PDB file of C-alpha atoms in Angstrom:
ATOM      1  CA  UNK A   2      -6.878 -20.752  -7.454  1.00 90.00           C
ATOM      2  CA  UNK A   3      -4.187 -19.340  -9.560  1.00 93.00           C
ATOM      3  CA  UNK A   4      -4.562 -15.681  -9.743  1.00 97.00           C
ATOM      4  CA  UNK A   5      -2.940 -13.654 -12.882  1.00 97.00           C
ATOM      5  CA  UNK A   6      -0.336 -11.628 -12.613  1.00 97.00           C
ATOM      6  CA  UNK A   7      -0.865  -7.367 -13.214  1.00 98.00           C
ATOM      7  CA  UNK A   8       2.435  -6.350 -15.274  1.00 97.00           C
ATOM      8  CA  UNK A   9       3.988  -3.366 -15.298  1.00 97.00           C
ATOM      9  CA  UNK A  10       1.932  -0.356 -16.938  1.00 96.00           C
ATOM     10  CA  UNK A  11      -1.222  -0.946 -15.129  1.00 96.00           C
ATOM     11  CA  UNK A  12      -2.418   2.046 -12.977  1.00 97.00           C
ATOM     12  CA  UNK A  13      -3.152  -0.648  -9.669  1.00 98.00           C
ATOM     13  CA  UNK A  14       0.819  -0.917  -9.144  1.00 98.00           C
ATOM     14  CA  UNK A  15       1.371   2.482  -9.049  1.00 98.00           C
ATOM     15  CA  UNK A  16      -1.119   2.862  -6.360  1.00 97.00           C
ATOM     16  CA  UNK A  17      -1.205   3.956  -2.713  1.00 97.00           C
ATOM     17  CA  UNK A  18      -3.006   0.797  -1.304  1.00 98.00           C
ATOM     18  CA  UNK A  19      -5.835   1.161   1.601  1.00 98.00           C
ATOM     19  CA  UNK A  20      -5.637  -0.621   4.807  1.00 98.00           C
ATOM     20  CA  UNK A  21      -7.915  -3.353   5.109  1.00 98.00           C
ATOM     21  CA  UNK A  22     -10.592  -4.315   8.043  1.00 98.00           C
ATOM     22  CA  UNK A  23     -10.816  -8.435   9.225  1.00 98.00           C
ATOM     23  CA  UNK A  24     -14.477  -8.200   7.408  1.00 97.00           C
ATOM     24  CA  UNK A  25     -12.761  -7.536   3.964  1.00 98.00           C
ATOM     25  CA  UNK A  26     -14.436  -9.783   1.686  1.00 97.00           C
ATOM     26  CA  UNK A  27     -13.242 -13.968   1.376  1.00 98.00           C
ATOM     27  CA  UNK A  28      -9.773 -12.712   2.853  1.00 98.00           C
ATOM     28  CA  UNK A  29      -8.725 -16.096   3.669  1.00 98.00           C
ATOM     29  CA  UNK A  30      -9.403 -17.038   0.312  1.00 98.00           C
ATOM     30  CA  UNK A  31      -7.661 -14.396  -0.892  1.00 98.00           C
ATOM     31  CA  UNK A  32      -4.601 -15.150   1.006  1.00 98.00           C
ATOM     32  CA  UNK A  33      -4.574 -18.707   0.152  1.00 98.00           C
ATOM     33  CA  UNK A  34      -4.811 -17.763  -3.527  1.00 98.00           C
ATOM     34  CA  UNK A  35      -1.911 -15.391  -3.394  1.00 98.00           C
ATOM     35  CA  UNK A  36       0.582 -17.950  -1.923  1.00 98.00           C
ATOM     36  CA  UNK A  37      -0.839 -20.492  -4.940  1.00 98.00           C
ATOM     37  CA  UNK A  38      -0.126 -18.106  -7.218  1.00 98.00           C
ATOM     38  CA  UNK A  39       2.742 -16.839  -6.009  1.00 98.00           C
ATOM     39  CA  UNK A  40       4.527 -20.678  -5.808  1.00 98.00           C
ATOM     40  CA  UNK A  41       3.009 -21.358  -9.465  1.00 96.00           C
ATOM     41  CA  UNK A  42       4.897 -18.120 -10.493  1.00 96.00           C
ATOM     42  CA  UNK A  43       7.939 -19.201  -8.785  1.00 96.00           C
ATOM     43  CA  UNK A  44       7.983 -16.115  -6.711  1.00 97.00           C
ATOM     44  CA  UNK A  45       9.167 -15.703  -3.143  1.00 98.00           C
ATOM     45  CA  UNK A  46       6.724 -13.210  -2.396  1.00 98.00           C
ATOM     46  CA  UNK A  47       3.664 -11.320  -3.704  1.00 98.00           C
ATOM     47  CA  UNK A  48       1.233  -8.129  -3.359  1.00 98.00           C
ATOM     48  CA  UNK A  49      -2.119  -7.465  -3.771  1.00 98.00           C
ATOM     49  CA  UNK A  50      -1.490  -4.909  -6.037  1.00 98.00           C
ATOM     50  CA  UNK A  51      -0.037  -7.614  -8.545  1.00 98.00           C
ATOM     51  CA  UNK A  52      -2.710  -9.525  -8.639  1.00 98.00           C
ATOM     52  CA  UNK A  53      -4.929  -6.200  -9.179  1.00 98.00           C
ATOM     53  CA  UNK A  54      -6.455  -5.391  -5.868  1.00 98.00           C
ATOM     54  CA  UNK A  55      -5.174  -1.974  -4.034  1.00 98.00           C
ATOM     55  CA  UNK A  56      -4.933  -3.201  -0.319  1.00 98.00           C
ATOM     56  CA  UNK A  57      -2.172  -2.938   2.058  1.00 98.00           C
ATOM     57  CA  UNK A  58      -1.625  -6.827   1.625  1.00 99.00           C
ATOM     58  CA  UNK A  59       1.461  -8.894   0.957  1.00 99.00           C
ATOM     59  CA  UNK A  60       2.795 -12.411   0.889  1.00 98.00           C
ATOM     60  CA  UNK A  61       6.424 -13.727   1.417  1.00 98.00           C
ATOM     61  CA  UNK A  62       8.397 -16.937   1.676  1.00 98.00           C
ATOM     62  CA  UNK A  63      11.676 -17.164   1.283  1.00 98.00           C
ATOM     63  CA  UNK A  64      12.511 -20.535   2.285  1.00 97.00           C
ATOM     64  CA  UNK A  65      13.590 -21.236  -1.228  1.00 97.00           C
ATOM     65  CA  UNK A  66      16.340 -18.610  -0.796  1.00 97.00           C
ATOM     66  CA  UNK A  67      17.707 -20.268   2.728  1.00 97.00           C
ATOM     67  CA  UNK A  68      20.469 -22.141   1.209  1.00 97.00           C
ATOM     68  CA  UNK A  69      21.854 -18.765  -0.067  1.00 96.00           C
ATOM     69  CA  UNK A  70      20.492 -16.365   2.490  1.00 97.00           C
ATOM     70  CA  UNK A  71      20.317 -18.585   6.312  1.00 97.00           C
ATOM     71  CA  UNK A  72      17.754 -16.133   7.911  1.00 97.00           C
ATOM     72  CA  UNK A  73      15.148 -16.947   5.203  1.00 97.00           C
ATOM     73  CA  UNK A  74      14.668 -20.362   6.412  1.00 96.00           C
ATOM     74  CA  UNK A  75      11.139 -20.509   7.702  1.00 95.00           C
ATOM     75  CA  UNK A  76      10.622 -17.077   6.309  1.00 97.00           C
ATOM     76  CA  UNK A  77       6.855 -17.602   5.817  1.00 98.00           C
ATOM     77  CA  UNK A  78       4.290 -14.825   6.351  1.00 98.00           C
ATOM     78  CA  UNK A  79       1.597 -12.617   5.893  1.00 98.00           C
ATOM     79  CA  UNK A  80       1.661  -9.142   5.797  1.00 99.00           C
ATOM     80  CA  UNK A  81      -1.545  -7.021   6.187  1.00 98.00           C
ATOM     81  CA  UNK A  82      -1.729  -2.834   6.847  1.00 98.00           C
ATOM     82  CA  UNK A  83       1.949  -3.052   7.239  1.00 98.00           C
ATOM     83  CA  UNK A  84       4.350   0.019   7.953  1.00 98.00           C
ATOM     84  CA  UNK A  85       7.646  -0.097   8.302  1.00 98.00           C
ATOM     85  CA  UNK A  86       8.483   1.843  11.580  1.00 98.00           C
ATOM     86  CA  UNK A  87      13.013   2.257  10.783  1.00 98.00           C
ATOM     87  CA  UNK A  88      15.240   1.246   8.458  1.00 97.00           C
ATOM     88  CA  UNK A  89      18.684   0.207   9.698  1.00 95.00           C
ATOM     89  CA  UNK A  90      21.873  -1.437   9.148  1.00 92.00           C
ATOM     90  CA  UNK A  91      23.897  -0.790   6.049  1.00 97.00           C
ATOM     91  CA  UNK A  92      23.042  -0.342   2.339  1.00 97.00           C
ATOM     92  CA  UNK A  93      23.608  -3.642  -0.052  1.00 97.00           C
ATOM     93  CA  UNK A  94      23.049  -3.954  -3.861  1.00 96.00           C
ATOM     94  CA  UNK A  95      20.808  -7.011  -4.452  1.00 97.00           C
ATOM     95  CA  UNK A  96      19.829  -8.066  -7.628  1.00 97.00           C
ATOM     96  CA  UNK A  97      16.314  -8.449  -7.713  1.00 98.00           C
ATOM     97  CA  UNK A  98      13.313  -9.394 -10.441  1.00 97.00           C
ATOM     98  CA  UNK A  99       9.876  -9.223  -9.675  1.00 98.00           C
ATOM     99  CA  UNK A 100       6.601 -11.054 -11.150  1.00 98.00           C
ATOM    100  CA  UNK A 101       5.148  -7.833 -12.501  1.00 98.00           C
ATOM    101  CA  UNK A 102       7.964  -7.157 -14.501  1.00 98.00           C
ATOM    102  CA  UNK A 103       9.306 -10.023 -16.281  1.00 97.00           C
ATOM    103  CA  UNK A 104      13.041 -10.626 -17.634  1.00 95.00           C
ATOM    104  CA  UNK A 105      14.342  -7.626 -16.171  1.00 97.00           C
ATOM    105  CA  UNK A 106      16.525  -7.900 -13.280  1.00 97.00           C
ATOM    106  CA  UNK A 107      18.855  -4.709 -11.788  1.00 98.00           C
ATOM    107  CA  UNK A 108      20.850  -4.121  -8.779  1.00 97.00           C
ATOM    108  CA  UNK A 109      18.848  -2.397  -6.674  1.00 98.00           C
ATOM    109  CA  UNK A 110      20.410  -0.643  -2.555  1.00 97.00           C
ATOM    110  CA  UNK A 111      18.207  -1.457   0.207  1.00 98.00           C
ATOM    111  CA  UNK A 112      18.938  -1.529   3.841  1.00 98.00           C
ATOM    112  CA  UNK A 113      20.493  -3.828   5.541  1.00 98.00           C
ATOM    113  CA  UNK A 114      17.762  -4.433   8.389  1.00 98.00           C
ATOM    114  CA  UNK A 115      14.122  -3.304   8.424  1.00 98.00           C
ATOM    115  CA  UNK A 116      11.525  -3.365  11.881  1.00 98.00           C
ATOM    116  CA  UNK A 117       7.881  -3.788  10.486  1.00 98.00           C
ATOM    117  CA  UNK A 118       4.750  -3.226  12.249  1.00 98.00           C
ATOM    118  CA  UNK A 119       1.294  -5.480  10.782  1.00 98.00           C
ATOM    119  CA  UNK A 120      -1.053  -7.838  11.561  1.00 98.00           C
ATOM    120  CA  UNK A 121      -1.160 -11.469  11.005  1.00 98.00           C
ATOM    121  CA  UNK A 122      -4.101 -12.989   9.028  1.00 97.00           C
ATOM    122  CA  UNK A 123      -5.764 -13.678  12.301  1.00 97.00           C
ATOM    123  CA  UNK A 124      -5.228  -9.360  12.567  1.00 98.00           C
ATOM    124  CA  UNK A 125      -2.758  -9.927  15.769  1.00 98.00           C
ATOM    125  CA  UNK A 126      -0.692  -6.901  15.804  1.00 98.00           C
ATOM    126  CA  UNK A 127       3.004  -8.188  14.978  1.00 98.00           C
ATOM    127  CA  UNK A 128       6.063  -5.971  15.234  1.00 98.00           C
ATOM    128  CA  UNK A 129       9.805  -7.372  14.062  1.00 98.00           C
ATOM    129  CA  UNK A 130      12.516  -7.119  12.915  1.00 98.00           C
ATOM    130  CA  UNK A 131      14.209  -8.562   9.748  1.00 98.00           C
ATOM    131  CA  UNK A 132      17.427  -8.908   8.442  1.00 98.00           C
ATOM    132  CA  UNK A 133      19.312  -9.388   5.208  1.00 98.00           C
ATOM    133  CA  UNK A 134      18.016 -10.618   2.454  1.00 98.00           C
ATOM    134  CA  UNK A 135      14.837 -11.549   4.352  1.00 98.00           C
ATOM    135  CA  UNK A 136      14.315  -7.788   4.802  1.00 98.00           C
ATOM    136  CA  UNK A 137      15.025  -7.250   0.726  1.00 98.00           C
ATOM    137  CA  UNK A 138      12.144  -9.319   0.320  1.00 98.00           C
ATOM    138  CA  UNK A 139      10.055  -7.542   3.025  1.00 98.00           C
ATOM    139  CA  UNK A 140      11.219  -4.170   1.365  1.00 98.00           C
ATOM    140  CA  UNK A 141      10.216  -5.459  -2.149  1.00 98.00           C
ATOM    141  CA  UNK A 142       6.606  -6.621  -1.573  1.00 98.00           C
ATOM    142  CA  UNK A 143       5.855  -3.588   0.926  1.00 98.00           C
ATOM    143  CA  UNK A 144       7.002  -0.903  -2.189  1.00 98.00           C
ATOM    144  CA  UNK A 145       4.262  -2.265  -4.221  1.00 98.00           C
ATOM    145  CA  UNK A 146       1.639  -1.576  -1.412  1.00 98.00           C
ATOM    146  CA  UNK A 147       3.086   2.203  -1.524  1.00 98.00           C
ATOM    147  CA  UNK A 148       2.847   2.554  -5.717  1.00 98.00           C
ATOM    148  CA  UNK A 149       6.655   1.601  -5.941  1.00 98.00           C
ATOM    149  CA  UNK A 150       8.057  -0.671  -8.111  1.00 98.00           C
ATOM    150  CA  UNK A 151      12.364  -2.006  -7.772  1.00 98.00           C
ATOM    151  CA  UNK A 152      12.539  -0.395 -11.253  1.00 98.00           C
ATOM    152  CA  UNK A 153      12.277   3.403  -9.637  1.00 97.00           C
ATOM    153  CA  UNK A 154      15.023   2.402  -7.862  1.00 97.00           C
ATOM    154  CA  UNK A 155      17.671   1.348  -9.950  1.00 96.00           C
ATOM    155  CA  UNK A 156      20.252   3.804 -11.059  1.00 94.00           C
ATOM    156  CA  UNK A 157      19.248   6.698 -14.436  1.00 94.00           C
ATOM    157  CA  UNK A 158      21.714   4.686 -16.232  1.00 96.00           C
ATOM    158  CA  UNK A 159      20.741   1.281 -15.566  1.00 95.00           C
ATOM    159  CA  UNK A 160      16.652   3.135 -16.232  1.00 95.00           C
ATOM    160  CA  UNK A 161      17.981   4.250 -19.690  1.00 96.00           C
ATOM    161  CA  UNK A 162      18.815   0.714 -21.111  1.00 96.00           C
ATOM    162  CA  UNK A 163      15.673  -0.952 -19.921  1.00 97.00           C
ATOM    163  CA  UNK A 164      13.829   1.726 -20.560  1.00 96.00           C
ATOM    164  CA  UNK A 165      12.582  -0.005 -24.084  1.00 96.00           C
ATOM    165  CA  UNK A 166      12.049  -3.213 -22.037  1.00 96.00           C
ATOM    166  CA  UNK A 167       9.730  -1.902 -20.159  1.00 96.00           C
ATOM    167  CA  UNK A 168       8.046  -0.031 -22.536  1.00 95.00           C
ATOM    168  CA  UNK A 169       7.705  -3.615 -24.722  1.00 95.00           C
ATOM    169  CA  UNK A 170       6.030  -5.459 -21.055  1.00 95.00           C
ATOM    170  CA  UNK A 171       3.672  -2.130 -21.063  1.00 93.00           C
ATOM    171  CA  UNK A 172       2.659  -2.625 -24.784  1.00 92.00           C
ATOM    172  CA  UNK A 173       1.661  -6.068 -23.927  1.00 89.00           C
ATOM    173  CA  UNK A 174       5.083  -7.798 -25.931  1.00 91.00           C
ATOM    174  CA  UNK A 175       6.100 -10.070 -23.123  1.00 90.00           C
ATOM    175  CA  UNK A 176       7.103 -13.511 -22.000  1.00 87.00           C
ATOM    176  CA  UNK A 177       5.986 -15.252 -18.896  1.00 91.00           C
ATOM    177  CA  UNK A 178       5.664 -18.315 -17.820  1.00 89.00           C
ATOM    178  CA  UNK A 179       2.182 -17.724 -15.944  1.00 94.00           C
ATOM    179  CA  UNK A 180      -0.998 -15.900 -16.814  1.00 93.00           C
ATOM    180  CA  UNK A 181      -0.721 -12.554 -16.917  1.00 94.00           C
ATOM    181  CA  UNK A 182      -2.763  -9.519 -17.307  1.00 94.00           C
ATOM    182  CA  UNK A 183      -1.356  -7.130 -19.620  1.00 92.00           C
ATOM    183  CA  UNK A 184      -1.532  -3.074 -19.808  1.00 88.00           C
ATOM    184  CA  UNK A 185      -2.066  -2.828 -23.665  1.00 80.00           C
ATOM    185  CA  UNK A 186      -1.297   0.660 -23.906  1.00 50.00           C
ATOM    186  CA  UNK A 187      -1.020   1.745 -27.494  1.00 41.00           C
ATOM    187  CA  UNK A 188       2.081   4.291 -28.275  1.00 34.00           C
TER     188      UNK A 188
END
């Protein structure tokens, strides 16, 4: 089931998420809903705060991005009460976009190489280690579970001129291609 998207301005993004238990209610539904709606959206990965739930819960796959990007062939998981334990490598600018915040896009310095500690959907207890762009994505989906969103990290210049776009996706005057819940807020 396609889930809509939360865009920016609601109060769930900028929320600390909770770690989840393996009795949390129709997770595997959940999951399986997130990955619909995150291909219908033409995303490469998405987190439960998008989609209006505050749990420590992400989906990624990057296998559309392998031609590009080599180690995001295969790049298919789930993420659940994840931490990343170092950052490493490197700093790269990356432009990046993100379903919550359509038709912006900014260059945006991340490191170079991630290791994450989580657990599967079956709750296994995984710890790796990711690289390039396939840690950008990694980096991406985990801000949201931590309130974050790749707009706080763009430079104050680059903040001042989309500062009205974003105001404009917060006052619900937005395009995007898939169903979307929208903030409202009245200036």
């Amino acid at each position: 089931m396609f889930l809509p998207i939360y865009l920016y301005g609601h109060s769930v993004l900028r929320e600390e998420c909770v770690d989840i238990a393996p009795s949390y209610p129709n997770l595997s539904e959940l999951i399986t809903n997130m990955y619909e709606t995150m291909y219908e959206s033409d995303g490469i990965g998405l987190a439960a705060p998008q989609i209006g739930k505050a749990i420590r819960l992400f989906v990624i796959d990057g296998s559309p991005m392998a031609e590009m990007y080599p180690e995001c062939k295969d790049l298919k998981e789930t993420f659940i009460n994840a931490r990343i334990t170092a950052f490493n490598g490197s700093d790269v600018d990356e432009i990046e976009g993100c379903l919550s915040i359509p038709g912006i896009n900014e260059a945006v310095t991340r490191p170079n190489s991630i290791t994450i500690r989580y657990v599967d959907e079956q709750f296994n207890p995984q710890e790796k280690t990711f690289e390039g762009f396939a840690a950008r994505i990694i980096q991406h989906e985990y801000d949201h579970i931590d309130g974050v969103l790749f707009t706080d990290k763009v430079s104050p210049f680059r903040k001042k001129m989309i500062k009205r776009k974003l105001a404009k996706i917060e006052d619900g005057v937005t395009v995007a291609r898939y169903p979307y819940v929208s903030a409202r807020k009245k200036r």
